[in-house]
PDB file of C-alpha atoms in Angstrom:
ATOM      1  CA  UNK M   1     -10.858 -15.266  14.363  1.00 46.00           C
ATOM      2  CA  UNK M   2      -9.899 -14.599  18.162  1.00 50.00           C
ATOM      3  CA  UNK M   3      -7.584 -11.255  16.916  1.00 49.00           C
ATOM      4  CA  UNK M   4     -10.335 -10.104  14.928  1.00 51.00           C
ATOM      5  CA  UNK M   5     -12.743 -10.255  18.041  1.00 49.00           C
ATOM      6  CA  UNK M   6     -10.751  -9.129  20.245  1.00 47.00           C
ATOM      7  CA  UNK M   7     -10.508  -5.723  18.147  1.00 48.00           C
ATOM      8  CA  UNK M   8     -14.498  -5.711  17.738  1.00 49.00           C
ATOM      9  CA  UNK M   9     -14.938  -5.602  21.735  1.00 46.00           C
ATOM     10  CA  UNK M  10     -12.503  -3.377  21.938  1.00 48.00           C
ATOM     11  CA  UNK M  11     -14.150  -0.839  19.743  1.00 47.00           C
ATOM     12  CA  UNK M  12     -17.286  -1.773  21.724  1.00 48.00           C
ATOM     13  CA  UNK M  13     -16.060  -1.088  25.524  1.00 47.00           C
ATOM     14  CA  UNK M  14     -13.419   2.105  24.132  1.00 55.00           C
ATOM     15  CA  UNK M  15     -14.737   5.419  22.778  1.00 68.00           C
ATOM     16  CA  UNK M  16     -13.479   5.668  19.541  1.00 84.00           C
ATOM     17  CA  UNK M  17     -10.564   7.672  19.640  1.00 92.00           C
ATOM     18  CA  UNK M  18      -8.492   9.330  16.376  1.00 96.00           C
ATOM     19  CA  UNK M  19      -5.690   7.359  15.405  1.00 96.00           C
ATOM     20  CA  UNK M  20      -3.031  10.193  14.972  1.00 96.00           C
ATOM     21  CA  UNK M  21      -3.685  11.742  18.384  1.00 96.00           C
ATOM     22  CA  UNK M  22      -5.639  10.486  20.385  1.00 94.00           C
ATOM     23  CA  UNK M  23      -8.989  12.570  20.270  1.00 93.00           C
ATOM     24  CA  UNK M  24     -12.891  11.001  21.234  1.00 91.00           C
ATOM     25  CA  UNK M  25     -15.358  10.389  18.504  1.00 87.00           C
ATOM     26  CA  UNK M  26     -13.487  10.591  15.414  1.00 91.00           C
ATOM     27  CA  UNK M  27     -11.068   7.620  13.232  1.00 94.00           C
ATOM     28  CA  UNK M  28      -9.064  10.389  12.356  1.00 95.00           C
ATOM     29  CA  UNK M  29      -9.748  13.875  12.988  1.00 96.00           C
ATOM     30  CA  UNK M  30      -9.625  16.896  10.696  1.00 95.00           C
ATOM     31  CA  UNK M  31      -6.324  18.067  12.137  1.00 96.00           C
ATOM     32  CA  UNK M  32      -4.679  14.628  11.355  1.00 96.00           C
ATOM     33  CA  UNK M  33      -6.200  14.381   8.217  1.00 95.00           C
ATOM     34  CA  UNK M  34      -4.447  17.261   6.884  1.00 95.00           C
ATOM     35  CA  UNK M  35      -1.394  15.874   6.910  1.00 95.00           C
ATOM     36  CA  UNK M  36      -2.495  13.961   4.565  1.00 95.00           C
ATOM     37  CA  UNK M  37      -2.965  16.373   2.074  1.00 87.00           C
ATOM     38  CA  UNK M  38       0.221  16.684   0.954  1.00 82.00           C
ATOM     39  CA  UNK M  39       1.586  14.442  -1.973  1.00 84.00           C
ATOM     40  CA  UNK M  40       5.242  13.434  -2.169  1.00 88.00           C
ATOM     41  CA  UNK M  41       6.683  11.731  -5.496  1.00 92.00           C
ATOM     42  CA  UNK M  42      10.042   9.575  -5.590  1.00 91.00           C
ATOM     43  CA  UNK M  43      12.187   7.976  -8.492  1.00 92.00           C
ATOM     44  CA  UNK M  44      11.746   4.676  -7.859  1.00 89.00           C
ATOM     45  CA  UNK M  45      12.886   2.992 -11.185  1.00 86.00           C
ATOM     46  CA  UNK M  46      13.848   4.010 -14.763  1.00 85.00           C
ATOM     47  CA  UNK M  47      10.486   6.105 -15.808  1.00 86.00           C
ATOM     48  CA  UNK M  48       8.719   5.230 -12.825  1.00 92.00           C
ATOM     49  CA  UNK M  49       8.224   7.221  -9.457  1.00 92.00           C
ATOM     50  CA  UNK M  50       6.339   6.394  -6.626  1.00 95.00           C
ATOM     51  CA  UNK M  51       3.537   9.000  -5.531  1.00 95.00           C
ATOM     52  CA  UNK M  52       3.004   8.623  -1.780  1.00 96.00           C
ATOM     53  CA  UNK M  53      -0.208  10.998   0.417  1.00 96.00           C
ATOM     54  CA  UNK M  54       2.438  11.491   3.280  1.00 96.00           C
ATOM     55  CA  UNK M  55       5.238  11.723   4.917  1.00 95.00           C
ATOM     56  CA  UNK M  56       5.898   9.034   7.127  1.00 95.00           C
ATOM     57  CA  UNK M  57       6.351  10.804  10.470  1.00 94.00           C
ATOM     58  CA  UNK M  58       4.141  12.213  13.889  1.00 96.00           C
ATOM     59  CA  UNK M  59       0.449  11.925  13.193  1.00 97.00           C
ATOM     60  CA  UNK M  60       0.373  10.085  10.365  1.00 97.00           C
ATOM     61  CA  UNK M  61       3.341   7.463  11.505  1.00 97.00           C
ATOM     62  CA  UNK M  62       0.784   6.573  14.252  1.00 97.00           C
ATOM     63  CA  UNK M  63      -2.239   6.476  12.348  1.00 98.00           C
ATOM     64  CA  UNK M  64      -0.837   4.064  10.035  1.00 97.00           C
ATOM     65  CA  UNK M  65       1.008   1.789  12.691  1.00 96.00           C
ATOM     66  CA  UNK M  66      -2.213   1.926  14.710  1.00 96.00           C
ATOM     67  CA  UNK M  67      -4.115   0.480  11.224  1.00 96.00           C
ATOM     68  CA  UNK M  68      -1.309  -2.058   9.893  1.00 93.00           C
ATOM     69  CA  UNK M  69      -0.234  -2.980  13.168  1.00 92.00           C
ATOM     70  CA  UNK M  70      -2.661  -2.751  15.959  1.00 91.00           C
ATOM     71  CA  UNK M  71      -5.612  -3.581  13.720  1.00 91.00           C
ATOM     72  CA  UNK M  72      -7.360  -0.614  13.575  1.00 95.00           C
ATOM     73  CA  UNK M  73      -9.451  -1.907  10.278  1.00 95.00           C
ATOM     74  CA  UNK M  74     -11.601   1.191  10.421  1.00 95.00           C
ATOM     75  CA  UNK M  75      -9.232   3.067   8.835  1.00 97.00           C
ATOM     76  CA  UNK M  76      -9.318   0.711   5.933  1.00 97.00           C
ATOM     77  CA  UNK M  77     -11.700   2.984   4.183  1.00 97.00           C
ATOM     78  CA  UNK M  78     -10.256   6.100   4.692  1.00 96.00           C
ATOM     79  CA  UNK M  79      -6.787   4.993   3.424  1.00 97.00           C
ATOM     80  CA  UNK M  80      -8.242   3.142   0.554  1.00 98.00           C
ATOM     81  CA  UNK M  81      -9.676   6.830  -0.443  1.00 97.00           C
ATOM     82  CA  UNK M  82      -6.411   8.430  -0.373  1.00 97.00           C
ATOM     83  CA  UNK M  83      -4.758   5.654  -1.517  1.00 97.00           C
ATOM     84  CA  UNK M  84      -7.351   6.176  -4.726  1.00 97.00           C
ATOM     85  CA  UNK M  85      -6.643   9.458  -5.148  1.00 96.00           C
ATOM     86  CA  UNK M  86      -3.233   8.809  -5.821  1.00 95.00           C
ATOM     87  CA  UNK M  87      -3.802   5.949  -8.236  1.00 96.00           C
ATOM     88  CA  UNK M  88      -6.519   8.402 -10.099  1.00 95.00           C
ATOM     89  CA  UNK M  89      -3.927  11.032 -10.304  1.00 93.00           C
ATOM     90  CA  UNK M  90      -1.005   8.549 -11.414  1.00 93.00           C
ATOM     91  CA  UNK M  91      -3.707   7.455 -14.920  1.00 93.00           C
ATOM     92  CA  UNK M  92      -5.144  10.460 -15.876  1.00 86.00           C
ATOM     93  CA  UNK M  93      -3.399  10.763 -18.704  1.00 84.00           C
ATOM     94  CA  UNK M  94      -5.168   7.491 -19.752  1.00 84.00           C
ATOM     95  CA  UNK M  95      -8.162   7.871 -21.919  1.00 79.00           C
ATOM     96  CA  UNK M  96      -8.112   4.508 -24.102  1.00 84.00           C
ATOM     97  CA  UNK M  97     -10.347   1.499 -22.712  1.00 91.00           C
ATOM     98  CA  UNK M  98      -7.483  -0.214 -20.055  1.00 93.00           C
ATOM     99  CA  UNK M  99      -8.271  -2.786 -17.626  1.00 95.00           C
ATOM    100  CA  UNK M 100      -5.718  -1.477 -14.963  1.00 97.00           C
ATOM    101  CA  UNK M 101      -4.563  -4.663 -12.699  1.00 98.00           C
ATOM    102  CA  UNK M 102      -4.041  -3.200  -8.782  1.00 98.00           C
ATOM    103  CA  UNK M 103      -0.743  -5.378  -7.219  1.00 98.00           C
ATOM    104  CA  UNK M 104      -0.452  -4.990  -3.303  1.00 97.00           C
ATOM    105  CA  UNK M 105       2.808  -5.505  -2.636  1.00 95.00           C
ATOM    106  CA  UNK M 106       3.506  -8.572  -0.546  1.00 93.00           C
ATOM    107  CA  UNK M 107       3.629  -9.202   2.897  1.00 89.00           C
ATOM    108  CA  UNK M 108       6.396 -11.580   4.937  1.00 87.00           C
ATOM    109  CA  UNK M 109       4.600 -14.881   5.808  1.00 87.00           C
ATOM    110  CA  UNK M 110       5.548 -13.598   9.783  1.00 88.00           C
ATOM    111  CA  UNK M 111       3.889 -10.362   9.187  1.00 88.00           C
ATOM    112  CA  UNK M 112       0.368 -12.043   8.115  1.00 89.00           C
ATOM    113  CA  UNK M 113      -0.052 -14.248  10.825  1.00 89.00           C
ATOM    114  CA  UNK M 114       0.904 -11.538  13.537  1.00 89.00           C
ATOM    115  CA  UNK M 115      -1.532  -8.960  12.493  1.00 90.00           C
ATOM    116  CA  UNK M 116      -3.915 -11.734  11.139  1.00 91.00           C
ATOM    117  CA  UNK M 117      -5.299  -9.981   7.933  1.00 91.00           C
ATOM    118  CA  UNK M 118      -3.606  -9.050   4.415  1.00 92.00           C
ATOM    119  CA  UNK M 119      -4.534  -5.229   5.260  1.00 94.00           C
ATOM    120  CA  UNK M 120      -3.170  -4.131   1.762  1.00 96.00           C
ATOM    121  CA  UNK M 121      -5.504  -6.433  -0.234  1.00 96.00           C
ATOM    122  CA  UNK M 122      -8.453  -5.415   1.562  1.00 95.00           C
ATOM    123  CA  UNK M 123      -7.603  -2.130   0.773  1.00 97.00           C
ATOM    124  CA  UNK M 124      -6.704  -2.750  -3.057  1.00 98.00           C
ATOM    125  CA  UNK M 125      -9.950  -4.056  -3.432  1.00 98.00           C
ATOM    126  CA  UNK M 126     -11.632  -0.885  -1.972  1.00 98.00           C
ATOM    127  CA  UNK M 127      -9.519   1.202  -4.209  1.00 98.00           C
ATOM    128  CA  UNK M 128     -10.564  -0.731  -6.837  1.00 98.00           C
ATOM    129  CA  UNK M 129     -14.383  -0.505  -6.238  1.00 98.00           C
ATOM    130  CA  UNK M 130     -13.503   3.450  -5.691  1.00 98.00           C
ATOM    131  CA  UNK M 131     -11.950   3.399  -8.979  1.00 97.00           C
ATOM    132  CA  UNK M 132     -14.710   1.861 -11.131  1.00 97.00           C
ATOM    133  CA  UNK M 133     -16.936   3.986  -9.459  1.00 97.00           C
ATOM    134  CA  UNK M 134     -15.205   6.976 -10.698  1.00 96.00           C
ATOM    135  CA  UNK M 135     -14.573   5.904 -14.403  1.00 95.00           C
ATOM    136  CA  UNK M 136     -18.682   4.833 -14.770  1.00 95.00           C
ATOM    137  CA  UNK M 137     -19.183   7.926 -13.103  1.00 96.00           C
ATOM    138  CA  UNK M 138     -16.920  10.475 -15.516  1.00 93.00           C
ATOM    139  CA  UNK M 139     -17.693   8.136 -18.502  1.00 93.00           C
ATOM    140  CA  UNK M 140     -14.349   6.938 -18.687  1.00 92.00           C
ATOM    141  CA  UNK M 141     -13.780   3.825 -20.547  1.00 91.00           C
ATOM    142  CA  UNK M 142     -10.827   1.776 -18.280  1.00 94.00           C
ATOM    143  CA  UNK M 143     -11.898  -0.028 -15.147  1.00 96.00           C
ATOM    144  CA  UNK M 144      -9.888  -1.710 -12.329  1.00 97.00           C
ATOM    145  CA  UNK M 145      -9.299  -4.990 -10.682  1.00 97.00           C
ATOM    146  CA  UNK M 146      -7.120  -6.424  -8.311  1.00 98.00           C
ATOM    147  CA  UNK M 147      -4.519  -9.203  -8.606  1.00 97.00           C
ATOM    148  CA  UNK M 148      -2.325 -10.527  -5.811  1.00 96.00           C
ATOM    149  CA  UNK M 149       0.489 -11.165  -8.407  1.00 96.00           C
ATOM    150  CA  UNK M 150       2.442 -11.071  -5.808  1.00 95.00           C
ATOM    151  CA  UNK M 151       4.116 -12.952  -3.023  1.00 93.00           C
ATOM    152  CA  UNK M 152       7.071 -14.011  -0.615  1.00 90.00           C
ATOM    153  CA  UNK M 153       8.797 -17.462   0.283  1.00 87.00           C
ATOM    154  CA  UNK M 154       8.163 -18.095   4.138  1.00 80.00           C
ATOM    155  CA  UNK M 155      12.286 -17.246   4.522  1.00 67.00           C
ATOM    156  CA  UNK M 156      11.950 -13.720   3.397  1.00 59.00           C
ATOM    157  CA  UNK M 157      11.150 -11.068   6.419  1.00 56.00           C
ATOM    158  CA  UNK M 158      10.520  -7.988   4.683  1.00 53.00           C
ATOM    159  CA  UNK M 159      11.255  -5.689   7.655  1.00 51.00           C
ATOM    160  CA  UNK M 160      15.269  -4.811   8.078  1.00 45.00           C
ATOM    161  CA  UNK M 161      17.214  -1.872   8.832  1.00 44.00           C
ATOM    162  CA  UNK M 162      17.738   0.550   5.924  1.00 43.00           C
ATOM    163  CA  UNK M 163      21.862   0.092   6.071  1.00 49.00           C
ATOM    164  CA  UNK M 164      20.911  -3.200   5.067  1.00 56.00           C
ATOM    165  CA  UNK M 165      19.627  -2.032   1.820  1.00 56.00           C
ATOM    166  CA  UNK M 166      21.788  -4.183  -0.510  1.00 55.00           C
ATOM    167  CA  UNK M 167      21.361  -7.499   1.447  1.00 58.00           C
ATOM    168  CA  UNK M 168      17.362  -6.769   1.899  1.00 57.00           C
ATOM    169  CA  UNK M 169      17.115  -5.923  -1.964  1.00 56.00           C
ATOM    170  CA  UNK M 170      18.781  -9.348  -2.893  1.00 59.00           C
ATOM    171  CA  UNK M 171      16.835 -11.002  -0.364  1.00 66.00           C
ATOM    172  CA  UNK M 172      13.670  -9.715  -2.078  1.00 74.00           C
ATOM    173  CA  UNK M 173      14.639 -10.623  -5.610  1.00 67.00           C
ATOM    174  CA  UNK M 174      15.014 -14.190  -4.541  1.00 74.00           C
ATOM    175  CA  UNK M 175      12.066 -14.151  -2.188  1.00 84.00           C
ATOM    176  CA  UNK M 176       9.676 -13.322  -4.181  1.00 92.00           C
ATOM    177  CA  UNK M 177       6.641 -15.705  -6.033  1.00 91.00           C
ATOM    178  CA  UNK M 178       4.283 -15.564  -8.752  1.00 93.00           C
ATOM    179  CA  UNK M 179       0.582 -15.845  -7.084  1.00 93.00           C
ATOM    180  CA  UNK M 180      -1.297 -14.721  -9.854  1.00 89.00           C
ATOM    181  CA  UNK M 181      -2.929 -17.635 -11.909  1.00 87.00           C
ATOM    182  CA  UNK M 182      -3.487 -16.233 -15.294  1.00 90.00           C
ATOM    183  CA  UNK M 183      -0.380 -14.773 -17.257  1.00 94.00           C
ATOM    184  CA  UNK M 184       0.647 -10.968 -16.144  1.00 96.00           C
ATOM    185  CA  UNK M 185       1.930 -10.469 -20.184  1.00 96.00           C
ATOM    186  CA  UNK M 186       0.995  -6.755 -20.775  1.00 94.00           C
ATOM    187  CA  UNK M 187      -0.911  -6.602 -17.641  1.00 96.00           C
ATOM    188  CA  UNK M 188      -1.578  -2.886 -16.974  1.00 97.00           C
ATOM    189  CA  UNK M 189      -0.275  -3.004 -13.053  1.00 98.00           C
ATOM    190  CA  UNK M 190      -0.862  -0.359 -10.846  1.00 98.00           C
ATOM    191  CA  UNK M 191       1.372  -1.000  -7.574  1.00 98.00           C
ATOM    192  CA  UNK M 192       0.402  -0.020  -3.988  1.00 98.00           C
ATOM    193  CA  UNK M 193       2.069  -0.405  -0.770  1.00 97.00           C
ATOM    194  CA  UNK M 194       1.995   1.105   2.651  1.00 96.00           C
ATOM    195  CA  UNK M 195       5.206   2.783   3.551  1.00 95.00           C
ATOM    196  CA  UNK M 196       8.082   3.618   1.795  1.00 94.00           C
ATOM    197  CA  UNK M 197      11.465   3.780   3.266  1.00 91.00           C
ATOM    198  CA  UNK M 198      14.293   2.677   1.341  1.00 88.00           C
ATOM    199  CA  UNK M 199      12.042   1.752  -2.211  1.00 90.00           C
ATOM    200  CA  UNK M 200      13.681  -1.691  -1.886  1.00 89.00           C
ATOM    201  CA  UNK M 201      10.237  -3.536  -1.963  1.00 90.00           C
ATOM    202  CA  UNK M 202       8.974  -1.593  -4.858  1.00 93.00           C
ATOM    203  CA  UNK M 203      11.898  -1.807  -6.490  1.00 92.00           C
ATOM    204  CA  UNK M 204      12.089  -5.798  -6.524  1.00 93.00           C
ATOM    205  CA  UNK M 205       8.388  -6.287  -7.138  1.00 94.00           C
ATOM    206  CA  UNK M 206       8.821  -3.854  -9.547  1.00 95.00           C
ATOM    207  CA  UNK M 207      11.756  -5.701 -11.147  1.00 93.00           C
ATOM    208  CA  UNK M 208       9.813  -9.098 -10.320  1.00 95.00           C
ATOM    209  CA  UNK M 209       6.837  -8.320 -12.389  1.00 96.00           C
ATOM    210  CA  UNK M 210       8.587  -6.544 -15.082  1.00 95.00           C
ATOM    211  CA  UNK M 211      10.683 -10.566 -15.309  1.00 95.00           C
ATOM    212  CA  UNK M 212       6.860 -11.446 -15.979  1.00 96.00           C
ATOM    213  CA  UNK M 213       6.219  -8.924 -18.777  1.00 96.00           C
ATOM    214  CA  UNK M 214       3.925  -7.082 -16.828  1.00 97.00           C
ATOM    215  CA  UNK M 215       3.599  -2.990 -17.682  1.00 96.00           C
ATOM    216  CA  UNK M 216       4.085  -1.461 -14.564  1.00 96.00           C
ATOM    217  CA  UNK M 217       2.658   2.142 -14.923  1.00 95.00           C
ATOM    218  CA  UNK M 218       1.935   3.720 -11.648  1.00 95.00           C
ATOM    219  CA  UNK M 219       3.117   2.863  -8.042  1.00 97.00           C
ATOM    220  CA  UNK M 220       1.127   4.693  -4.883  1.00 97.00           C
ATOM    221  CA  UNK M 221       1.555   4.375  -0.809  1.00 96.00           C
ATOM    222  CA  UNK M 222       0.181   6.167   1.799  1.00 96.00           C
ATOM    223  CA  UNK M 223       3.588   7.407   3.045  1.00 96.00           C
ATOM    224  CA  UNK M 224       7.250   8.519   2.013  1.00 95.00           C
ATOM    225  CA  UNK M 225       9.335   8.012   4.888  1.00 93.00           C
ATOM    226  CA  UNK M 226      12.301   9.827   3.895  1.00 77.00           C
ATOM    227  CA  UNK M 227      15.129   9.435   6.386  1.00 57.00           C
ATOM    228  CA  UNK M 228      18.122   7.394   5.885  1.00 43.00           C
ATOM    229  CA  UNK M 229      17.841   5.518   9.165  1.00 38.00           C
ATOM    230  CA  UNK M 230      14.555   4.046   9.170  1.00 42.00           C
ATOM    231  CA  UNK M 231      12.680   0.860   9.502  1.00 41.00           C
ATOM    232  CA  UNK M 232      10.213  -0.456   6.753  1.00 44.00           C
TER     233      UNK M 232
END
């Protein structure tokens, strides 16, 4: 309660000022925003790759630390659009009547209570209101929900250093938790997250859900990172 008002007055004693630079009067301007434009795919398991809006780095790397980690919720709707895009894109393929399940991937226990929010469930759910809006709009016949299948153990800190990818990857396969309360059998699971650096998240919820019979068939993020010595 006190984080989330101290962002509100905040907003209401600062000009607004875009999140990838700097400039008044706009969440993120038009020169930020097209760095967005770009789409990046990834292998990120057998048959699956990873479609990302981004690459993680100048503008955009501050946009989306500004958002995840400073609070910045107004960009909540702006990233759920892109994020939507992608998702779109990943199913369009799809024409038979599908009730695609949207999986945030999880956040470290730590994480939550320092930024105070789940910011990639209140986007899923965004993405999944943009997504039914666009199927009753084109006459489509699947829909979309969302589903925090998801979860980790309060020992598991998702953040290390990517030369720690083997330790981090087996720290995530045992770390991880089955949140959802109905069966994920043949669930049709669309996974989003916000950065990827090594895939090592992905890759264990990925593995994770599959353990659970769940059909994983599209995975989205705002932003490839791309470098071999990064955090995420």
């Amino acid at each position: 309660m006190i984080p989330s008002f101290l962002r509100m007055l905040s907003l209401i004693i600062c000009s607004r000022r875009c999140a990838g630079c700097g400039r008044k009067d706009a969440v993120l301007c038009n020169s930020c925003m097209q760095y967005f434009d770009d789409s990046y795919t990834r292998d990120i398991a057998p048959t699956l790759r990873v479609l990302s809006c981004a690459c993680y780095q100048g503008p955009v790397r501050q946009a989306i630390l500004s958002w995840k980690d400073h609070g910045d919720e107004e960009l909540d709707l702006l990233f759920a659009s892109l994020l939507a895009v992608r998702c779109v894109d990943a199913i369009e393929h799809y024409d038979e009547e599908v009730s695609w399940c949207i999986v945030p991937a999880p956040s470290s226990q730590s994480s939550l209570r320092r930024r105070g929010r789940a910011h990639m469930h209140n986007v899923a759910q965004l993405i999944s209101r943009m997504m039914n809006a666009y199927s009753r709009a084109y006459g489509l016949a699947w829909s979309a929900h969302v589903c925090d299948a998801v979860g980790m153990t309060p020992q598991v800190h998702k953040a290390v250093t990517a030369n720690d990818r083997h330790n981090r990857l087996h720290r995530l396969d045992k770390g991880l938790r089955l949140c959802a309360t109905h069966s994920m059998a043949h669930v049709q699971v669309i996974l989003i997250d916000d950065i990827v650096t090594t895939g090592s998240t992905m890759r264990a919820c990925i593995r994770f859900l599959r353990s659970h019979h769940a059909q994983i068939v599209a995975a989205c993020c705002l932003a490839d990172v791309r470098e071999q010595n990064a955090d995420a």
